[in-house]
Coordinates of C-alpha atoms in Angstrom, one line a residue:
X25 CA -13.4 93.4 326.9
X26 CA -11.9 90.0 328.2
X27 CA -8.3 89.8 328.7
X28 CA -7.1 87.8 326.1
X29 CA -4.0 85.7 325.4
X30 CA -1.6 88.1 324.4
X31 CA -2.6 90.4 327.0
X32 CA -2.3 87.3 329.6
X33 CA 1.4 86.7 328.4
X34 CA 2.6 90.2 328.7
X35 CA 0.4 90.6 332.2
X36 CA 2.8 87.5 333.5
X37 CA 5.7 89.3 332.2
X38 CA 4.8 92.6 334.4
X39 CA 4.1 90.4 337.2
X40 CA 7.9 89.8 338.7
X41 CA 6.4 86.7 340.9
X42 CA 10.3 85.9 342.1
X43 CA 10.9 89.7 343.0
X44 CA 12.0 90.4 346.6
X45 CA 10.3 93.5 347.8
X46 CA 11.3 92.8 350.7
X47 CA 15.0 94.0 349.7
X48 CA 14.0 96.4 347.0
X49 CA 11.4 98.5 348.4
X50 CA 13.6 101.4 348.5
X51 CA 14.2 101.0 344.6
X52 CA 10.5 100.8 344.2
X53 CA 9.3 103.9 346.0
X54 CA 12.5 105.7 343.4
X55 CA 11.0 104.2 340.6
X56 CA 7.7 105.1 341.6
X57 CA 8.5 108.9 342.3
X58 CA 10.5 109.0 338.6
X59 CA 7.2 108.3 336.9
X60 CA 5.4 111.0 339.0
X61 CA 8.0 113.8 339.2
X62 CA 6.6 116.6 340.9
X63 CA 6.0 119.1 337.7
X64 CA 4.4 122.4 337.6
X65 CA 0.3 121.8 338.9
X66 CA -2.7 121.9 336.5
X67 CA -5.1 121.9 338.7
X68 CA -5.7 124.0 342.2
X69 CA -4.2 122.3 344.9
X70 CA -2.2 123.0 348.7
X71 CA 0.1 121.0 350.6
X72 CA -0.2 121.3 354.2
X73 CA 1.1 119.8 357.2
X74 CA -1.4 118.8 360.3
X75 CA -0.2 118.1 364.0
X76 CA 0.4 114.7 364.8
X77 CA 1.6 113.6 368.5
X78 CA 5.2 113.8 367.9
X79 CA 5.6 114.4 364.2
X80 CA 3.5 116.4 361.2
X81 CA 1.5 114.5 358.6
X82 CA 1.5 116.4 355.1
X83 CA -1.7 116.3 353.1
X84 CA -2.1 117.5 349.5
X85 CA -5.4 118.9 349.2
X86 CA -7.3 119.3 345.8
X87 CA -9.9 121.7 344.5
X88 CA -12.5 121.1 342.4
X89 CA -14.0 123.9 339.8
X90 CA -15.8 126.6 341.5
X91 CA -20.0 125.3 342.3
X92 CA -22.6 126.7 343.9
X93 CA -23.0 123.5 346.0
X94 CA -22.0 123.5 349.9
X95 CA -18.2 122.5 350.6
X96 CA -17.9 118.7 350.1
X97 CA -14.9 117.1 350.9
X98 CA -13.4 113.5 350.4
X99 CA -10.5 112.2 352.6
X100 CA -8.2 109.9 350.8
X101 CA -5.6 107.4 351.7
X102 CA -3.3 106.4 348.6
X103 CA -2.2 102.2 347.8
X104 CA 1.3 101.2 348.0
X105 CA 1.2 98.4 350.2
X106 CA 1.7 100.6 353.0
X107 CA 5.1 100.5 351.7
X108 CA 5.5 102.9 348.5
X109 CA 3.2 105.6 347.1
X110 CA 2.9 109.2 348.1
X111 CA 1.1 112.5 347.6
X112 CA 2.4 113.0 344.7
X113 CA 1.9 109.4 342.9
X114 CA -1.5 110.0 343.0
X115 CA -1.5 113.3 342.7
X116 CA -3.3 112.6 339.4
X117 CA -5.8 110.5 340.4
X118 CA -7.1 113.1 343.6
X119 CA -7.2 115.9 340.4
X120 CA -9.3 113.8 338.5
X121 CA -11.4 112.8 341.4
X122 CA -12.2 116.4 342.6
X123 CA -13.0 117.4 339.4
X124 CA -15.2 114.7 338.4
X125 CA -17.0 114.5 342.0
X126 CA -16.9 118.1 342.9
X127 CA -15.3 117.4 346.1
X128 CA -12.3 118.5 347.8
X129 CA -9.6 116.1 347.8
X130 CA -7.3 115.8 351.0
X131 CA -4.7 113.0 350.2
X132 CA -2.8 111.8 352.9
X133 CA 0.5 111.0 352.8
X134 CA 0.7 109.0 356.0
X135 CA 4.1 107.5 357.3
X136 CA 5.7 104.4 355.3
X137 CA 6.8 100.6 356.6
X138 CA 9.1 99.8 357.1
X139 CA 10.6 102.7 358.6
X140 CA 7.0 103.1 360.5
X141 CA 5.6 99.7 360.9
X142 CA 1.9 99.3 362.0
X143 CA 0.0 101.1 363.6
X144 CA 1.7 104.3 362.3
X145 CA -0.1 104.4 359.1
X146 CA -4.0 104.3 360.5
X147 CA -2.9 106.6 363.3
X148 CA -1.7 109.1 361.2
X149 CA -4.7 108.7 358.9
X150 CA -7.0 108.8 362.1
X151 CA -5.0 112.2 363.3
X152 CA -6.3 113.9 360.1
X153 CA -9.5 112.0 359.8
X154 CA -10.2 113.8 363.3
X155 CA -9.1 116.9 362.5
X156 CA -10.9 117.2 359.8
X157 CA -13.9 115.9 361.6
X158 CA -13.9 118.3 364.5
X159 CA -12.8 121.4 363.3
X160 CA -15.8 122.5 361.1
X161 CA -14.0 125.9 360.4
X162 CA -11.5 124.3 358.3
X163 CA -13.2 123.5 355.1
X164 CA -16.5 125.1 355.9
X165 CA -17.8 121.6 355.5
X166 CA -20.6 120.0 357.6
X167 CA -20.0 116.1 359.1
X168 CA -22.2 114.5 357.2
X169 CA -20.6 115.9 353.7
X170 CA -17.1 114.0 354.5
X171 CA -16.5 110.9 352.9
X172 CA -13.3 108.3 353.6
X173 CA -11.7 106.9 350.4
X174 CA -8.7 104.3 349.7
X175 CA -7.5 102.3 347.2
X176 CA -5.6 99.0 347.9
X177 CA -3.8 99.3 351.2
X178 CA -5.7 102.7 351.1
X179 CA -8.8 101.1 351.0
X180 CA -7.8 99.2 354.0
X181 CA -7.1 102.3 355.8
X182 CA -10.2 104.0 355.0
X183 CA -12.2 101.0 356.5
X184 CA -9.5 101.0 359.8
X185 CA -10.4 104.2 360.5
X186 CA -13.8 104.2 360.6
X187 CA -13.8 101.1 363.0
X188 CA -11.5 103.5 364.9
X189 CA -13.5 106.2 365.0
X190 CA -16.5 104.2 366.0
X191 CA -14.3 102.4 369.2
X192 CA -12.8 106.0 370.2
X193 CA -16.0 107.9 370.0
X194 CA -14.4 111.6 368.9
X195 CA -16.1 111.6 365.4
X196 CA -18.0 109.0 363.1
X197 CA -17.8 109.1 359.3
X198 CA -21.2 109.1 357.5
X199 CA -19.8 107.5 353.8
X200 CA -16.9 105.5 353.1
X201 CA -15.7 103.9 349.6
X202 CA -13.4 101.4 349.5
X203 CA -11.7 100.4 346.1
X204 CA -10.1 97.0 345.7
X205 CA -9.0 97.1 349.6
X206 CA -7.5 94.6 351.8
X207 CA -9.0 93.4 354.7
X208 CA -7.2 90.2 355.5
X209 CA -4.4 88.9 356.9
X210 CA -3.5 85.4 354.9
X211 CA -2.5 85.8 351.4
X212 CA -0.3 82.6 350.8
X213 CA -1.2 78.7 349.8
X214 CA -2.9 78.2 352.7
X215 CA -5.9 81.0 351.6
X216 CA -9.3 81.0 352.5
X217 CA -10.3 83.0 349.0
X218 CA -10.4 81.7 345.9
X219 CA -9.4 85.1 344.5
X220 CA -5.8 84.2 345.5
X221 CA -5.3 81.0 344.5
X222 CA -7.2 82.3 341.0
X223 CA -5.3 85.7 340.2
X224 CA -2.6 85.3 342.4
X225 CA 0.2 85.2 339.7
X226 CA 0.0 86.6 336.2
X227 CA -1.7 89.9 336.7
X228 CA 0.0 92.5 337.9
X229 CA -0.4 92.3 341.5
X230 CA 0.9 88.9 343.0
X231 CA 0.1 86.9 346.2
X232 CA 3.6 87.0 347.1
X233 CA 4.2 90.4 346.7
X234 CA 1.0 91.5 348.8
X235 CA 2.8 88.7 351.8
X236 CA 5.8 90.7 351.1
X237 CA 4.0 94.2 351.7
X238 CA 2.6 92.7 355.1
X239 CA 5.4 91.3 356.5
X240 CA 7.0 94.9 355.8
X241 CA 4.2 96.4 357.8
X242 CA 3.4 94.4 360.4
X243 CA 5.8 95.3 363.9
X244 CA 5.2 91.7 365.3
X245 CA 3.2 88.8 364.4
X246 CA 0.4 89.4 366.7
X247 CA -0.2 92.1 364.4
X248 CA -1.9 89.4 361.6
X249 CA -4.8 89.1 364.0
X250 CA -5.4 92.8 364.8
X251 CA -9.0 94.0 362.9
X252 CA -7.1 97.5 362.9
X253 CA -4.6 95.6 360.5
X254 CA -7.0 92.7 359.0
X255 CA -10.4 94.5 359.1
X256 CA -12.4 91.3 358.3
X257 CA -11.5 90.1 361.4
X258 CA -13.1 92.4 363.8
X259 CA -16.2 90.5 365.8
X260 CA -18.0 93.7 366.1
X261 CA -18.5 95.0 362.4
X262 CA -21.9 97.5 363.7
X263 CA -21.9 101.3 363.5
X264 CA -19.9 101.7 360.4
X265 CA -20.3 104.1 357.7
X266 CA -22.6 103.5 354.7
X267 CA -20.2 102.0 351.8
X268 CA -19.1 101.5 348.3
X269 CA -17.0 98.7 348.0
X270 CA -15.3 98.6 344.1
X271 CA -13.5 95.2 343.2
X272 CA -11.8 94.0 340.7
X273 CA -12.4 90.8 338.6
X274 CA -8.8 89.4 338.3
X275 CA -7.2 91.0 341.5
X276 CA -5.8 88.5 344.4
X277 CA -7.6 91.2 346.9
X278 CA -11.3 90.7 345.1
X279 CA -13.0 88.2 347.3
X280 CA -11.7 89.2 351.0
X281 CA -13.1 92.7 349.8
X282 CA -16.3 91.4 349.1
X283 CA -16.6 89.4 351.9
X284 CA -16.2 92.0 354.1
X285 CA -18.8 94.0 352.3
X286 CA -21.0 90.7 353.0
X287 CA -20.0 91.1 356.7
X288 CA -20.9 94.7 357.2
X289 CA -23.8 93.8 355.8
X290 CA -24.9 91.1 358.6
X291 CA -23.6 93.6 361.2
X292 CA -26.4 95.6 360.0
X293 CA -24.5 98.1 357.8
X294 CA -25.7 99.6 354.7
X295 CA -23.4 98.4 351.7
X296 CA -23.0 98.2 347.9
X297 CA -20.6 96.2 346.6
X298 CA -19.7 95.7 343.0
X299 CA -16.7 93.6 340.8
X300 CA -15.3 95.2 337.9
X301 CA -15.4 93.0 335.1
X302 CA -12.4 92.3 333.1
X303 CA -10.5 94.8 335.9
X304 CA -7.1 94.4 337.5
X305 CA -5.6 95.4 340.7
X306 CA -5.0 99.5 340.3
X307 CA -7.0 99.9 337.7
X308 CA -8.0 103.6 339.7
X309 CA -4.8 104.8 338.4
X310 CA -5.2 104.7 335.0
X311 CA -6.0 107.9 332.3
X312 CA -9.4 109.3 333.3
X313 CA -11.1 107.8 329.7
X314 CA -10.5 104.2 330.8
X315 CA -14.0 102.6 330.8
X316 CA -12.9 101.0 334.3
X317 CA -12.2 104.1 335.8
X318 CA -15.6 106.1 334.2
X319 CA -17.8 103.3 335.5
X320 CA -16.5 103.5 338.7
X321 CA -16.8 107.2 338.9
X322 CA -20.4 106.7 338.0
X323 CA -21.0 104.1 340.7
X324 CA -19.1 106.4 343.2
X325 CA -21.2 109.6 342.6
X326 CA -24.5 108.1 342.4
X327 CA -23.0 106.8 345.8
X328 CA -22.2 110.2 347.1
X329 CA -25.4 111.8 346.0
X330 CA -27.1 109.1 347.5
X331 CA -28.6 107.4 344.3
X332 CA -30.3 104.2 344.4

């Protein structure tokens, strides 16, 4: 269904183009947390911590209903920017996923900016990545059964790590699926994508607010030309997992997303990339029945099972 004009009118209205992040991010994350208080579990889930260098990095891991399948496990890294969002914001969205994948869910919750400006966030999602990867006793799960997710900033992180793994040599994922994610550096006037010049205001998700979220996270601005920060960046784009890249149609982040697809793809990566029609930004999030959410679900387990 197209987005018509009344919807367009009270999308602008949600949009808060003129709102500085930058001084209320602290009110966001509050706001954030009092629509996903932390209420009695429906579903099977455990929070743990893992090890980092100096610190420990909680993870929330979900269960899905008991199979007779081999342990399968999905590692996912929540949006927000890298600014707000948490375990237990998407604490939803990782039930809904194990359930209709039949995976387990580890959610990260990986330090915030900017209290922890970059690279903390794709170290800590590296540190669990890794320990995940390495110790096969911990899930029971073998290598080639893990899969990196993200949504948004998430997304981002999913495809930092990989490139991470692959430069480090410890582990190397098989899968990844990114949804919606950012992978560039420049989302002002001055562009490169049309995406943000087209959606950039009006629906939900604005190009200021995104150049707000980045100049939260970056720690300098050499930063803006790191590929572990701007992924479509990176001159050496081979070795990288086979992935699922889900866009949105009118979301600021759609074209950089599928151009990086397009550049695994000439680094000599298998990739699949498809646009949501009629989608916006976040769409992930929504109740389970949304027809965004069930067609993407579709497209990411005929992914995981290997489907053509």
């Amino acid at each position: 269904m197209a987005i018509n004009k009344a919807m367009r009118l009270a999308l602008k209205a949600l949009s808060y183009p003129d709102l500085d992040l930058k001084k209320t991010y602290k009110l966001q994350r509050q706001m954030t947390k009092a629509i996903h208080p932390s209420l009695k579990p429906l579903y099977e889930m455990w929070d743990h911590k893992i090890a980092g260098t100096d610190h420990e990095i909680p993870v929330r891991i979900f269960f899905p209903p008991e199979t007779e399948e081999e342990n399968k496990i999905l590692i996912f890294f929540h949006g927000g920017g890298w600014v707000i969002g948490n375990i237990d914001s998407y604490s939803t969205v990782c039930s809904n996923m194990a359930k209709i994948t039949g995976h387990i869910v580890v959610s990260v919750d990986y330090r915030l900016a900017p209290e922890n400006r970059f690279p903390a966030a794709p170290e800590d999602c590296y540190t669990v990545a890794r320990e995940i990867f390495l110790d096969s006793e911990l899930f029971d799960v073998k290598k080639e059964n893990i899969t990196l997710i993200g949504d948004s900033a998430g997304g981002n992180l999913a495809a930092v790590v990989s490139m991470m793994a692959r430069d480090r040599g410890e582990f190397l994922p098989s899968k990844q699926i990114l949804i919606y994610p950012s992978t560039y550096n420049d989302h002002s006037s001055s562009s490169p994508f049309a995406s943000v010049h087209e959606n950039g205001t009006g629906y939900l998700l604005t190009s200021k607010r995104i150049c707000d979220f980045i100049e939260l996270y970056i720690s300098c601005e050499e930063d803006l030309n790191n590929p572990y920060l701007a992924p479509l960046l990176a001159k050496d784009l081979s070795g990288q997992p086979k992935t699922l890249i889900i866009t949105a149609e009118y979301d600021p982040l759609r074209d950089e997303g599928e151009a990086f697809g397009r550049k695994l793809h000439e680094h000599g990566n298998q990739v699949e990339v498809y646009r949501m029609k009629d989608a916006l930004h976040g769409f992930i999030s929504l109740p389970k029945h949304f027809v965004h959410v069930k067609r993407s679900y579709e497209l990411i387990n005929r992914f995981l099972r290997n489907e053509d």
